Amino acid sequence: MYSLSGRTAVAGIGATEFSKASGRTELQLAAEAVFAALDDAGLSPSEVDGLVTYTQDSNQEISVAREVGIGDLSFFSRVHYGGGAACGTVMHAAMAVATGAASTVVCYRAFNERSGRRFGQPDAGLGGEPSSQGMEMSWHVPYGLMTPAAWVAMFAQRYMHTYGASSEDFGRVAVAMRRHAATNPAAWFHGRPITLEQHQASKWIVEPLHLLDCCQESDGAVALVVTSAERARDLRRSPAIVSAAAQGSGAGQMMMTSFYRDDMSGLPEMGVVGRGLWEMSGLAPKDMQAAIIYDHFTPFVLSQLEELGFCGRGEAKDFIANGGIEIDGHLPVNPHGGQLGEAYIHGMNGIAEAVRQIRGTSVNQVGTVHNVLVTAGTGVPTSGLILSQD
Amino acid sequence: MTTTAESSLHELLTALGERQIAVGEVRGVAATDPVNLPMIHHWTDAMGDANPVYTDEDFARGSVHGEIVAPPAMIQVWTMPGLARAKGAASPMDDVLGALDENGFTGVVATNCEQTHHRYLRLGETLVPATRMTGMSGPKTTALGVGYFVTWVVTWYSGDEPVAEMMFRVLKFRPREKKSEPEARAPFPLRPAVNKDTAFFWDGVREGELRIQKCGDCGELRHPPGPVCPSCRSVNRTHIVAAGTGEVYSFVVHHNPPVPGIETPFAVAVIELPEGVRIVGNVVGCPLEKVGIGMQLRVTYREMDDELVLPMWVPRES
Ligand SMILES: [Zn+2]
C-alpha cells in the first residue's frame, strides 16, 4: 500500500515575534513568517507552488502569494476546525507534494489574536446563523456556554470525576510549561515561571479551570515549508522527515461540545489521530524522545497523553506528577513552553519547535531527538504529526 | 420608527380625530335602571355622604326639592356599563383610542374631568348619555412618555332635556422603558438559531414541553436533533415529551469573562435524561456550590424576554 511516510519533510520554519500587540496587519505578519521560513530553507518565493492555511485564517492564500511574490500556485487548501487544523496543514501539504500536485508548499498561520479578535471572549454571534455549526452552538450558547474555556471545563469536570484527578493535577501542566518557557527567549513568559500555589490562587475562569489552566492570547505568525524528502536533503537545513501525518474526528463529534456521545472523559478524535500516526510511521510511544502536546487548556494535555498511549487511561496525573513531561522526564512535553508559555499561535509554533528538536537546535534541546510527536487543537476534529531525523 | 413614519402616523391620527369631531354627538345606550333609591344608598354609603336629602324621604319632603333627589356627582354612575355587560352603541371615541393603542400609545391617564350639573335628578328618571369628541392634541412629550391628549364631552339627557355634562380629557402615551428593570426588559441576546430540524424543540419549550426527537420509523430518540435518523436513514421525524427530570452528568461554573445577558457566576450542566439522551442547560434555584455530578433535577421554563423561553433546571426536591 502507498504510504505518505518518509516521502516529505519540513525544510524551513519561520516566525514573527510573539506579542500582545503586533502593531501590524495579519497579512503583514503572514508575509513576514513566510519570508522567514523560506529564508530558513534557502528557497525563494518563486519556488513555492502551494499554500495551505486554516479556514479560520483571515489571510487568503492568494493575498499571501501576492505579498511575498509567489507567482503561480498549483495547490492551495484550507484545513477546518480551529486549532485542530495545525498538523493538518502539514498533512495536506505533504499529500500534495507526495502526489505531485505541488513541489514546495508553505503552511502558515497569522493572527492578532490578542490585539484583534480574541477567541476567549464570548461572541454573541455564535449560534446565530442556521449553518450546521450554528445549530450545534444553539444548544449551548443560550445558556451562556460560549467560551472555549467553558467547553473544555465541561470535559475536565467529568474527567476529574471519572479518574479522581484534581485541579493540582492540571496545575502541574501549567507549572511545567511555564518552567520550560522561562528559559526560552522567544517565549512571552520568558523568565517568568509559576508555582503550583500561584496556579491554585489564580482566579476562576470557568470552574474547574483557573486562569493559569488557560493558555495566553498572542499576536504572531508561524510558517513552515514542506517539500519532498529528497529535495529537502539538498537544502540548507537538515530535514525533519514527515514519518506520519493524520487527521481525526470521532463518532458524535462536535466543535468543542461533544457532550452527547458515550464518554466525556477522553478525546476519541485524538485516539483516531494516534492510531493513524502509529500505523503510518510503524513507530510506538516508546520511540518518541519528545512530544508537542497542544495545550490551550491544561486538562486536555492529560487526555491526550492517554489517547496517544503514553500512559493508561486515568494515569496521566501520575505520569505528570512523577515528572514525566519535564525536559529531563520520560517524555519531555513542549520544551519551548507550549502555548501556555511561549505563545498561542494555534499550534503552529509547536510544529516549529518539533522541527528544532529534530535539528537539535532548540534553546531547550532535550538531547538527540530521533522522533517527535506533535498534536493539534483538541475538543475539535484534530490532527497530528510524527517528525523524524533523516 | 423613522421620523417619516412618525410624521405620517401623526397625520393619520390627526385626520381620524378631525373626522370623529365632525361626527358630533352620538347617543349611547340608555341607563339600565332609572334613578333609584337603592343605588343612591350604595353610592352615598361608599362616598361617606350623609346628606339626608338623598336618602331620607321625610327630610327631603321638607327640603327645597320637596322629594328625594340624586347626588349630582353621581351622574356617571347611572349609565356606566357594567364590566360584563355589552358596551352597546359605539362611542365616537372608540376608533381614536383604538388607533392610539394600535400605534403603541397604550398608556392612559385621565388629566381633566369637569362636570356641569344643570339640575338635580329625581327618582324614576331614565338617563341617556351622548358623547362627542371635542379635541385632540399632540404628540406631546410628557413625564410618562410621548402621547396625545384626547378630549370629549358626555351629555346626559332625561328625555330631550340635557341634565348634566362632563368634559373628560385623557393622555394616551407610549410608556417609557422602565429604568428600574432594564435587565428584565432588554432582549436576551443569546438566541438559538432555529431551523426546520429544531423548531419542534423550541415550539415545545414555549408550550412547557421538553421534546426529544423520535424517529418515526425505528423509534430511536435523539438529542440534539437532526434531519436524518442515523440508525435507519428515515426522515420521518416525530417527538416524545420528556418526563422533565434529569441528572447532572457534568457541569461548570462560569466566572469569566462576562457573558452578554447572563449574570456571573452561573452554572451550566450536561444533564442525562431518564429517556436516555443528554441535554445542556443552566442549573438555577440553588446555591452554585450545591451543583454536582449526580444531582437530581427537574425542568422548568423561564421567559428570557418577550420572545425567548428557555428550559432551565432546578433541584428536583424544590
Ligand atoms: Zn430511525
PDB file of N, CA and C in Angstrom, chain A residues 120-124 126-130 134-135 138-147 149-150 153-158 161 203-208 254 258-265, chain B residues 188-195 197-198 201-202 223-225 248-260 262 265-270 272 278-282 293 304 308 310-312:
ATOM      1  N   GLY A 120     -11.137  33.859  23.199  1.00  0.00           N
ATOM      2  CA  GLY A 120     -11.641  33.528  24.536  1.00  0.00           C
ATOM      3  C   GLY A 120     -12.827  34.364  24.962  1.00  0.00           C
ATOM      4  N   GLN A 121     -13.134  35.401  24.183  1.00  0.00           N
ATOM      5  CA  GLN A 121     -14.250  36.274  24.547  1.00  0.00           C
ATOM      6  C   GLN A 121     -15.551  35.738  23.965  1.00  0.00           C
ATOM      7  N   PRO A 122     -16.649  35.903  24.701  1.00  0.00           N
ATOM      8  CA  PRO A 122     -17.936  35.445  24.159  1.00  0.00           C
ATOM      9  C   PRO A 122     -18.250  36.189  22.862  1.00  0.00           C
ATOM     10  N   ASP A 123     -18.708  35.457  21.889  1.00  0.00           N
ATOM     11  CA  ASP A 123     -19.099  36.043  20.614  1.00  0.00           C
ATOM     12  C   ASP A 123     -20.608  35.902  20.517  1.00  0.00           C
ATOM     13  N   ALA A 124     -21.303  37.037  20.665  1.00  0.00           N
ATOM     14  CA  ALA A 124     -22.769  36.994  20.694  1.00  0.00           C
ATOM     15  C   ALA A 124     -23.345  36.479  19.377  1.00  0.00           C
ATOM     16  N   LEU A 126     -22.313  33.801  17.922  1.00  0.00           N
ATOM     17  CA  LEU A 126     -22.222  32.344  17.919  1.00  0.00           C
ATOM     18  C   LEU A 126     -23.624  31.754  17.982  1.00  0.00           C
ATOM     19  N   GLY A 127     -23.892  30.832  17.101  1.00  0.00           N
ATOM     20  CA  GLY A 127     -25.189  30.173  17.169  1.00  0.00           C
ATOM     21  C   GLY A 127     -26.294  30.974  16.530  1.00  0.00           C
ATOM     22  N   GLY A 128     -25.943  32.156  16.026  1.00  0.00           N
ATOM     23  CA  GLY A 128     -26.986  32.977  15.456  1.00  0.00           C
ATOM     24  C   GLY A 128     -27.413  32.565  14.061  1.00  0.00           C
ATOM     25  N   GLU A 129     -26.523  31.886  13.358  1.00  0.00           N
ATOM     26  CA  GLU A 129     -26.852  31.559  11.976  1.00  0.00           C
ATOM     27  C   GLU A 129     -27.174  30.077  11.824  1.00  0.00           C
ATOM     28  N   PRO A 130     -28.078  29.775  10.902  1.00  0.00           N
ATOM     29  CA  PRO A 130     -28.524  28.382  10.790  1.00  0.00           C
ATOM     30  C   PRO A 130     -27.599  27.500   9.951  1.00  0.00           C
ATOM     31  N   GLY A 134     -23.706  26.586  13.506  1.00  0.00           N
ATOM     32  CA  GLY A 134     -24.598  27.468  14.264  1.00  0.00           C
ATOM     33  C   GLY A 134     -25.657  26.675  14.998  1.00  0.00           C
ATOM     34  N   MET A 135     -26.162  25.623  14.363  1.00  0.00           N
ATOM     35  CA  MET A 135     -27.187  24.804  15.009  1.00  0.00           C
ATOM     36  C   MET A 135     -26.587  24.071  16.215  1.00  0.00           C
ATOM     37  N   SER A 138     -26.235  26.399  19.022  1.00  0.00           N
ATOM     38  CA  SER A 138     -27.526  26.846  19.557  1.00  0.00           C
ATOM     39  C   SER A 138     -28.006  26.009  20.733  1.00  0.00           C
ATOM     40  N   TRP A 139     -27.455  24.838  20.916  1.00  0.00           N
ATOM     41  CA  TRP A 139     -27.821  24.023  22.075  1.00  0.00           C
ATOM     42  C   TRP A 139     -27.033  24.429  23.319  1.00  0.00           C
ATOM     43  N   HIS A 140     -26.108  25.388  23.156  1.00  0.00           N
ATOM     44  CA  HIS A 140     -25.211  25.741  24.265  1.00  0.00           C
ATOM     45  C   HIS A 140     -25.154  27.230  24.558  1.00  0.00           C
ATOM     46  N   VAL A 141     -25.091  27.999  23.475  1.00  0.00           N
ATOM     47  CA  VAL A 141     -24.900  29.445  23.610  1.00  0.00           C
ATOM     48  C   VAL A 141     -26.005  30.137  24.439  1.00  0.00           C
ATOM     49  N   PRO A 142     -27.288  29.776  24.260  1.00  0.00           N
ATOM     50  CA  PRO A 142     -28.312  30.484  25.046  1.00  0.00           C
ATOM     51  C   PRO A 142     -28.130  30.324  26.556  1.00  0.00           C
ATOM     52  N   TYR A 143     -27.407  29.294  26.965  1.00  0.00           N
ATOM     53  CA  TYR A 143     -27.199  29.064  28.394  1.00  0.00           C
ATOM     54  C   TYR A 143     -25.887  29.691  28.878  1.00  0.00           C
ATOM     55  N   GLY A 144     -25.251  30.479  27.995  1.00  0.00           N
ATOM     56  CA  GLY A 144     -24.007  31.146  28.368  1.00  0.00           C
ATOM     57  C   GLY A 144     -22.793  30.248  28.247  1.00  0.00           C
ATOM     58  N   LEU A 145     -22.977  29.062  27.692  1.00  0.00           N
ATOM     59  CA  LEU A 145     -21.839  28.146  27.499  1.00  0.00           C
ATOM     60  C   LEU A 145     -21.246  28.476  26.135  1.00  0.00           C
ATOM     61  N   MET A 146     -20.356  29.469  26.125  1.00  0.00           N
ATOM     62  CA  MET A 146     -19.956  30.019  24.834  1.00  0.00           C
ATOM     63  C   MET A 146     -18.510  30.423  24.747  1.00  0.00           C
ATOM     64  N   THR A 147     -17.670  29.967  25.675  1.00  0.00           N
ATOM     65  CA  THR A 147     -16.244  30.242  25.539  1.00  0.00           C
ATOM     66  C   THR A 147     -15.485  28.916  25.514  1.00  0.00           C
ATOM     67  N   ALA A 149     -12.923  28.026  27.113  1.00  0.00           N
ATOM     68  CA  ALA A 149     -12.613  27.560  28.471  1.00  0.00           C
ATOM     69  C   ALA A 149     -13.810  26.815  29.061  1.00  0.00           C
ATOM     70  N   ALA A 150     -15.002  27.316  28.814  1.00  0.00           N
ATOM     71  CA  ALA A 150     -16.204  26.696  29.379  1.00  0.00           C
ATOM     72  C   ALA A 150     -16.451  25.326  28.754  1.00  0.00           C
ATOM     73  N   ALA A 153     -13.893  23.020  30.179  1.00  0.00           N
ATOM     74  CA  ALA A 153     -14.164  22.785  31.605  1.00  0.00           C
ATOM     75  C   ALA A 153     -15.217  21.696  31.799  1.00  0.00           C
ATOM     76  N   MET A 154     -16.180  21.639  30.874  1.00  0.00           N
ATOM     77  CA  MET A 154     -17.237  20.626  30.979  1.00  0.00           C
ATOM     78  C   MET A 154     -16.643  19.217  30.895  1.00  0.00           C
ATOM     79  N   PHE A 155     -15.654  19.047  29.999  1.00  0.00           N
ATOM     80  CA  PHE A 155     -14.971  17.752  29.901  1.00  0.00           C
ATOM     81  C   PHE A 155     -14.086  17.517  31.122  1.00  0.00           C
ATOM     82  N   ALA A 156     -13.413  18.585  31.547  1.00  0.00           N
ATOM     83  CA  ALA A 156     -12.474  18.456  32.662  1.00  0.00           C
ATOM     84  C   ALA A 156     -13.195  17.982  33.928  1.00  0.00           C
ATOM     85  N   GLN A 157     -14.374  18.530  34.161  1.00  0.00           N
ATOM     86  CA  GLN A 157     -15.144  18.146  35.352  1.00  0.00           C
ATOM     87  C   GLN A 157     -15.452  16.644  35.354  1.00  0.00           C
ATOM     88  N   ARG A 158     -15.857  16.155  34.193  1.00  0.00           N
ATOM     89  CA  ARG A 158     -16.200  14.739  34.088  1.00  0.00           C
ATOM     90  C   ARG A 158     -14.933  13.870  34.204  1.00  0.00           C
ATOM     91  N   HIS A 161     -14.045  13.597  37.787  1.00  0.00           N
ATOM     92  CA  HIS A 161     -14.990  12.697  38.450  1.00  0.00           C
ATOM     93  C   HIS A 161     -14.659  11.242  38.139  1.00  0.00           C
ATOM     94  N   LYS A 203      -7.418  33.304  39.558  1.00  0.00           N
ATOM     95  CA  LYS A 203      -8.883  33.418  39.594  1.00  0.00           C
ATOM     96  C   LYS A 203      -9.564  32.344  38.756  1.00  0.00           C
ATOM     97  N   TRP A 204     -10.809  32.084  39.118  1.00  0.00           N
ATOM     98  CA  TRP A 204     -11.599  31.156  38.327  1.00  0.00           C
ATOM     99  C   TRP A 204     -11.920  31.784  36.980  1.00  0.00           C
ATOM    100  N   ILE A 205     -11.749  31.003  35.945  1.00  0.00           N
ATOM    101  CA  ILE A 205     -12.294  31.396  34.641  1.00  0.00           C
ATOM    102  C   ILE A 205     -13.634  30.683  34.515  1.00  0.00           C
ATOM    103  N   VAL A 206     -13.573  29.383  34.395  1.00  0.00           N
ATOM    104  CA  VAL A 206     -14.787  28.569  34.449  1.00  0.00           C
ATOM    105  C   VAL A 206     -14.441  27.350  35.294  1.00  0.00           C
ATOM    106  N   GLU A 207     -15.039  27.237  36.466  1.00  0.00           N
ATOM    107  CA  GLU A 207     -14.735  26.087  37.322  1.00  0.00           C
ATOM    108  C   GLU A 207     -14.997  24.811  36.527  1.00  0.00           C
ATOM    109  N   PRO A 208     -14.067  23.846  36.559  1.00  0.00           N
ATOM    110  CA  PRO A 208     -12.875  23.744  37.406  1.00  0.00           C
ATOM    111  C   PRO A 208     -11.593  24.346  36.818  1.00  0.00           C
ATOM    112  N   MET A 254     -18.459  17.063  17.706  1.00  0.00           N
ATOM    113  CA  MET A 254     -18.905  18.439  17.542  1.00  0.00           C
ATOM    114  C   MET A 254     -17.700  19.345  17.735  1.00  0.00           C
ATOM    115  N   SER A 258     -18.749  18.045  22.251  1.00  0.00           N
ATOM    116  CA  SER A 258     -19.130  16.641  22.030  1.00  0.00           C
ATOM    117  C   SER A 258     -19.582  16.018  23.352  1.00  0.00           C
ATOM    118  N   PHE A 259     -20.651  16.572  23.907  1.00  0.00           N
ATOM    119  CA  PHE A 259     -21.130  16.137  25.222  1.00  0.00           C
ATOM    120  C   PHE A 259     -22.118  14.981  25.125  1.00  0.00           C
ATOM    121  N   TYR A 260     -22.483  14.605  23.920  1.00  0.00           N
ATOM    122  CA  TYR A 260     -23.642  13.729  23.763  1.00  0.00           C
ATOM    123  C   TYR A 260     -23.263  12.297  23.416  1.00  0.00           C
ATOM    124  N   ARG A 261     -21.945  12.052  23.224  1.00  0.00           N
ATOM    125  CA  ARG A 261     -21.522  10.698  22.919  1.00  0.00           C
ATOM    126  C   ARG A 261     -21.231   9.962  24.224  1.00  0.00           C
ATOM    127  N   ASP A 262     -20.946   8.681  24.095  1.00  0.00           N
ATOM    128  CA  ASP A 262     -20.924   7.829  25.277  1.00  0.00           C
ATOM    129  C   ASP A 262     -20.088   8.378  26.426  1.00  0.00           C
ATOM    130  N   ASP A 263     -18.867   8.799  26.110  1.00  0.00           N
ATOM    131  CA  ASP A 263     -17.917   9.076  27.168  1.00  0.00           C
ATOM    132  C   ASP A 263     -17.413  10.506  27.054  1.00  0.00           C
ATOM    133  N   MET A 264     -17.313  11.188  28.179  1.00  0.00           N
ATOM    134  CA  MET A 264     -16.775  12.551  28.130  1.00  0.00           C
ATOM    135  C   MET A 264     -15.403  12.635  28.791  1.00  0.00           C
ATOM    136  N   SER A 265     -14.804  11.493  29.097  1.00  0.00           N
ATOM    137  CA  SER A 265     -13.535  11.537  29.822  1.00  0.00           C
ATOM    138  C   SER A 265     -12.332  11.332  28.909  1.00  0.00           C
TER     139      SER A 265
ATOM    140  N   PHE B 188     -32.988  39.271  25.542  1.00  0.00           N
ATOM    141  CA  PHE B 188     -31.917  38.345  25.899  1.00  0.00           C
ATOM    142  C   PHE B 188     -31.070  38.130  24.645  1.00  0.00           C
ATOM    143  N   PRO B 189     -29.784  38.440  24.723  1.00  0.00           N
ATOM    144  CA  PRO B 189     -29.011  38.490  23.480  1.00  0.00           C
ATOM    145  C   PRO B 189     -28.638  37.140  22.875  1.00  0.00           C
ATOM    146  N   LEU B 190     -28.647  36.102  23.676  1.00  0.00           N
ATOM    147  CA  LEU B 190     -28.069  34.847  23.192  1.00  0.00           C
ATOM    148  C   LEU B 190     -29.164  33.924  22.672  1.00  0.00           C
ATOM    149  N   ARG B 191     -29.609  34.172  21.491  1.00  0.00           N
ATOM    150  CA  ARG B 191     -30.723  33.409  20.955  1.00  0.00           C
ATOM    151  C   ARG B 191     -30.205  32.201  20.188  1.00  0.00           C
ATOM    152  N   PRO B 192     -30.928  31.115  20.246  1.00  0.00           N
ATOM    153  CA  PRO B 192     -30.541  29.978  19.413  1.00  0.00           C
ATOM    154  C   PRO B 192     -30.946  30.225  17.971  1.00  0.00           C
ATOM    155  N   ALA B 193     -30.160  29.680  17.042  1.00  0.00           N
ATOM    156  CA  ALA B 193     -30.630  29.625  15.659  1.00  0.00           C
ATOM    157  C   ALA B 193     -31.657  28.496  15.611  1.00  0.00           C
ATOM    158  N   VAL B 194     -32.709  28.706  14.886  1.00  0.00           N
ATOM    159  CA  VAL B 194     -33.771  27.696  14.795  1.00  0.00           C
ATOM    160  C   VAL B 194     -34.027  27.426  13.322  1.00  0.00           C
ATOM    161  N   ASN B 195     -34.110  26.166  12.968  1.00  0.00           N
ATOM    162  CA  ASN B 195     -34.492  25.844  11.592  1.00  0.00           C
ATOM    163  C   ASN B 195     -35.499  24.704  11.596  1.00  0.00           C
ATOM    164  N   ASP B 197     -35.242  21.674  11.364  1.00  0.00           N
ATOM    165  CA  ASP B 197     -34.858  20.482  12.118  1.00  0.00           C
ATOM    166  C   ASP B 197     -35.030  20.659  13.622  1.00  0.00           C
ATOM    167  N   THR B 198     -35.075  21.905  14.069  1.00  0.00           N
ATOM    168  CA  THR B 198     -35.067  22.123  15.523  1.00  0.00           C
ATOM    169  C   THR B 198     -36.276  22.902  16.036  1.00  0.00           C
ATOM    170  N   PHE B 201     -38.492  21.629  18.895  1.00  0.00           N
ATOM    171  CA  PHE B 201     -37.975  21.701  20.267  1.00  0.00           C
ATOM    172  C   PHE B 201     -38.340  23.040  20.902  1.00  0.00           C
ATOM    173  N   TRP B 202     -38.072  24.131  20.149  1.00  0.00           N
ATOM    174  CA  TRP B 202     -38.296  25.468  20.713  1.00  0.00           C
ATOM    175  C   TRP B 202     -39.787  25.772  20.813  1.00  0.00           C
ATOM    176  N   HIS B 223     -30.995  13.529  20.767  1.00  0.00           N
ATOM    177  CA  HIS B 223     -30.799  14.937  21.089  1.00  0.00           C
ATOM    178  C   HIS B 223     -29.302  15.218  21.094  1.00  0.00           C
ATOM    179  N   PRO B 224     -28.834  16.301  20.483  1.00  0.00           N
ATOM    180  CA  PRO B 224     -29.618  17.250  19.682  1.00  0.00           C
ATOM    181  C   PRO B 224     -30.203  16.590  18.443  1.00  0.00           C
ATOM    182  N   PRO B 225     -31.311  17.122  17.960  1.00  0.00           N
ATOM    183  CA  PRO B 225     -31.984  16.507  16.825  1.00  0.00           C
ATOM    184  C   PRO B 225     -31.304  16.816  15.503  1.00  0.00           C
ATOM    185  N   VAL B 248     -27.332  15.480  36.720  1.00  0.00           N
ATOM    186  CA  VAL B 248     -26.133  16.170  36.249  1.00  0.00           C
ATOM    187  C   VAL B 248     -25.059  15.139  35.872  1.00  0.00           C
ATOM    188  N   TYR B 249     -24.612  15.192  34.604  1.00  0.00           N
ATOM    189  CA  TYR B 249     -23.549  14.302  34.132  1.00  0.00           C
ATOM    190  C   TYR B 249     -22.205  15.009  34.234  1.00  0.00           C
ATOM    191  N   SER B 250     -22.207  16.294  33.907  1.00  0.00           N
ATOM    192  CA  SER B 250     -21.043  17.145  34.147  1.00  0.00           C
ATOM    193  C   SER B 250     -21.540  18.573  34.235  1.00  0.00           C
ATOM    194  N   PHE B 251     -20.703  19.460  34.750  1.00  0.00           N
ATOM    195  CA  PHE B 251     -21.160  20.846  34.912  1.00  0.00           C
ATOM    196  C   PHE B 251     -19.964  21.768  35.013  1.00  0.00           C
ATOM    197  N   VAL B 252     -20.219  23.045  34.792  1.00  0.00           N
ATOM    198  CA  VAL B 252     -19.201  24.072  35.010  1.00  0.00           C
ATOM    199  C   VAL B 252     -19.856  25.243  35.730  1.00  0.00           C
ATOM    200  N   VAL B 253     -19.013  26.050  36.353  1.00  0.00           N
ATOM    201  CA  VAL B 253     -19.488  27.320  36.908  1.00  0.00           C
ATOM    202  C   VAL B 253     -18.698  28.417  36.216  1.00  0.00           C
ATOM    203  N   HIS B 254     -19.418  29.199  35.435  1.00  0.00           N
ATOM    204  CA  HIS B 254     -18.757  30.227  34.629  1.00  0.00           C
ATOM    205  C   HIS B 254     -18.568  31.501  35.451  1.00  0.00           C
ATOM    206  N   HIS B 255     -17.306  31.973  35.511  1.00  0.00           N
ATOM    207  CA  HIS B 255     -16.991  33.218  36.223  1.00  0.00           C
ATOM    208  C   HIS B 255     -16.546  34.321  35.263  1.00  0.00           C
ATOM    209  N   ASN B 256     -15.618  33.991  34.352  1.00  0.00           N
ATOM    210  CA  ASN B 256     -15.023  34.991  33.462  1.00  0.00           C
ATOM    211  C   ASN B 256     -14.866  34.444  32.056  1.00  0.00           C
ATOM    212  N   PRO B 257     -14.875  35.268  31.042  1.00  0.00           N
ATOM    213  CA  PRO B 257     -15.229  36.688  31.088  1.00  0.00           C
ATOM    214  C   PRO B 257     -16.745  36.843  31.172  1.00  0.00           C
ATOM    215  N   PRO B 258     -17.243  38.078  31.342  1.00  0.00           N
ATOM    216  CA  PRO B 258     -18.695  38.265  31.375  1.00  0.00           C
ATOM    217  C   PRO B 258     -19.338  37.765  30.082  1.00  0.00           C
ATOM    218  N   VAL B 259     -20.540  37.243  30.220  1.00  0.00           N
ATOM    219  CA  VAL B 259     -21.288  36.738  29.073  1.00  0.00           C
ATOM    220  C   VAL B 259     -22.502  37.638  28.881  1.00  0.00           C
ATOM    221  N   PRO B 260     -22.751  38.105  27.665  1.00  0.00           N
ATOM    222  CA  PRO B 260     -23.886  39.018  27.485  1.00  0.00           C
ATOM    223  C   PRO B 260     -25.212  38.370  27.882  1.00  0.00           C
ATOM    224  N   ILE B 262     -26.260  37.311  30.809  1.00  0.00           N
ATOM    225  CA  ILE B 262     -26.301  36.414  31.964  1.00  0.00           C
ATOM    226  C   ILE B 262     -25.384  36.964  33.043  1.00  0.00           C
ATOM    227  N   PRO B 265     -21.432  34.624  38.700  1.00  0.00           N
ATOM    228  CA  PRO B 265     -21.215  33.288  38.143  1.00  0.00           C
ATOM    229  C   PRO B 265     -22.541  32.548  37.925  1.00  0.00           C
ATOM    230  N   PHE B 266     -22.514  31.609  37.007  1.00  0.00           N
ATOM    231  CA  PHE B 266     -23.702  30.795  36.752  1.00  0.00           C
ATOM    232  C   PHE B 266     -23.269  29.376  36.415  1.00  0.00           C
ATOM    233  N   ALA B 267     -24.185  28.444  36.576  1.00  0.00           N
ATOM    234  CA  ALA B 267     -23.856  27.039  36.349  1.00  0.00           C
ATOM    235  C   ALA B 267     -24.502  26.541  35.063  1.00  0.00           C
ATOM    236  N   VAL B 268     -23.730  25.782  34.311  1.00  0.00           N
ATOM    237  CA  VAL B 268     -24.252  25.095  33.131  1.00  0.00           C
ATOM    238  C   VAL B 268     -23.923  23.621  33.298  1.00  0.00           C
ATOM    239  N   ALA B 269     -24.866  22.768  32.950  1.00  0.00           N
ATOM    240  CA  ALA B 269     -24.647  21.339  33.125  1.00  0.00           C
ATOM    241  C   ALA B 269     -24.994  20.566  31.869  1.00  0.00           C
ATOM    242  N   VAL B 270     -24.307  19.424  31.710  1.00  0.00           N
ATOM    243  CA  VAL B 270     -24.754  18.396  30.770  1.00  0.00           C
ATOM    244  C   VAL B 270     -25.649  17.488  31.609  1.00  0.00           C
ATOM    245  N   GLU B 272     -28.245  14.268  32.009  1.00  0.00           N
ATOM    246  CA  GLU B 272     -28.654  12.998  31.426  1.00  0.00           C
ATOM    247  C   GLU B 272     -30.123  12.785  31.773  1.00  0.00           C
ATOM    248  N   ARG B 278     -28.829  13.187  26.426  1.00  0.00           N
ATOM    249  CA  ARG B 278     -28.288  14.274  27.239  1.00  0.00           C
ATOM    250  C   ARG B 278     -28.693  15.607  26.643  1.00  0.00           C
ATOM    251  N   ILE B 279     -28.763  16.600  27.519  1.00  0.00           N
ATOM    252  CA  ILE B 279     -29.114  17.942  27.087  1.00  0.00           C
ATOM    253  C   ILE B 279     -28.323  18.920  27.950  1.00  0.00           C
ATOM    254  N   VAL B 280     -28.035  20.080  27.401  1.00  0.00           N
ATOM    255  CA  VAL B 280     -27.305  21.103  28.155  1.00  0.00           C
ATOM    256  C   VAL B 280     -28.272  22.167  28.640  1.00  0.00           C
ATOM    257  N   GLY B 281     -28.057  22.640  29.851  1.00  0.00           N
ATOM    258  CA  GLY B 281     -28.910  23.702  30.373  1.00  0.00           C
ATOM    259  C   GLY B 281     -28.326  24.304  31.636  1.00  0.00           C
ATOM    260  N   ASN B 282     -28.916  25.399  32.077  1.00  0.00           N
ATOM    261  CA  ASN B 282     -28.487  26.059  33.310  1.00  0.00           C
ATOM    262  C   ASN B 282     -29.141  25.397  34.519  1.00  0.00           C
ATOM    263  N   ILE B 293     -22.058  16.512  40.151  1.00  0.00           N
ATOM    264  CA  ILE B 293     -22.380  15.367  39.299  1.00  0.00           C
ATOM    265  C   ILE B 293     -23.291  14.423  40.082  1.00  0.00           C
ATOM    266  N   MET B 304     -37.063  34.622  28.946  1.00  0.00           N
ATOM    267  CA  MET B 304     -35.862  35.448  28.970  1.00  0.00           C
ATOM    268  C   MET B 304     -36.187  36.862  28.480  1.00  0.00           C
ATOM    269  N   LEU B 308     -38.207  34.850  23.837  1.00  0.00           N
ATOM    270  CA  LEU B 308     -37.431  33.638  24.097  1.00  0.00           C
ATOM    271  C   LEU B 308     -37.770  33.004  25.449  1.00  0.00           C
ATOM    272  N   LEU B 310     -36.560  29.662  27.711  1.00  0.00           N
ATOM    273  CA  LEU B 310     -35.532  28.627  27.802  1.00  0.00           C
ATOM    274  C   LEU B 310     -35.906  27.621  28.874  1.00  0.00           C
ATOM    275  N   PRO B 311     -35.608  26.339  28.604  1.00  0.00           N
ATOM    276  CA  PRO B 311     -35.750  25.369  29.685  1.00  0.00           C
ATOM    277  C   PRO B 311     -34.613  25.580  30.677  1.00  0.00           C
ATOM    278  N   MET B 312     -34.927  25.496  31.939  1.00  0.00           N
ATOM    279  CA  MET B 312     -33.920  25.654  32.993  1.00  0.00           C
ATOM    280  C   MET B 312     -34.110  24.478  33.948  1.00  0.00           C
TER     281      MET B 312
END
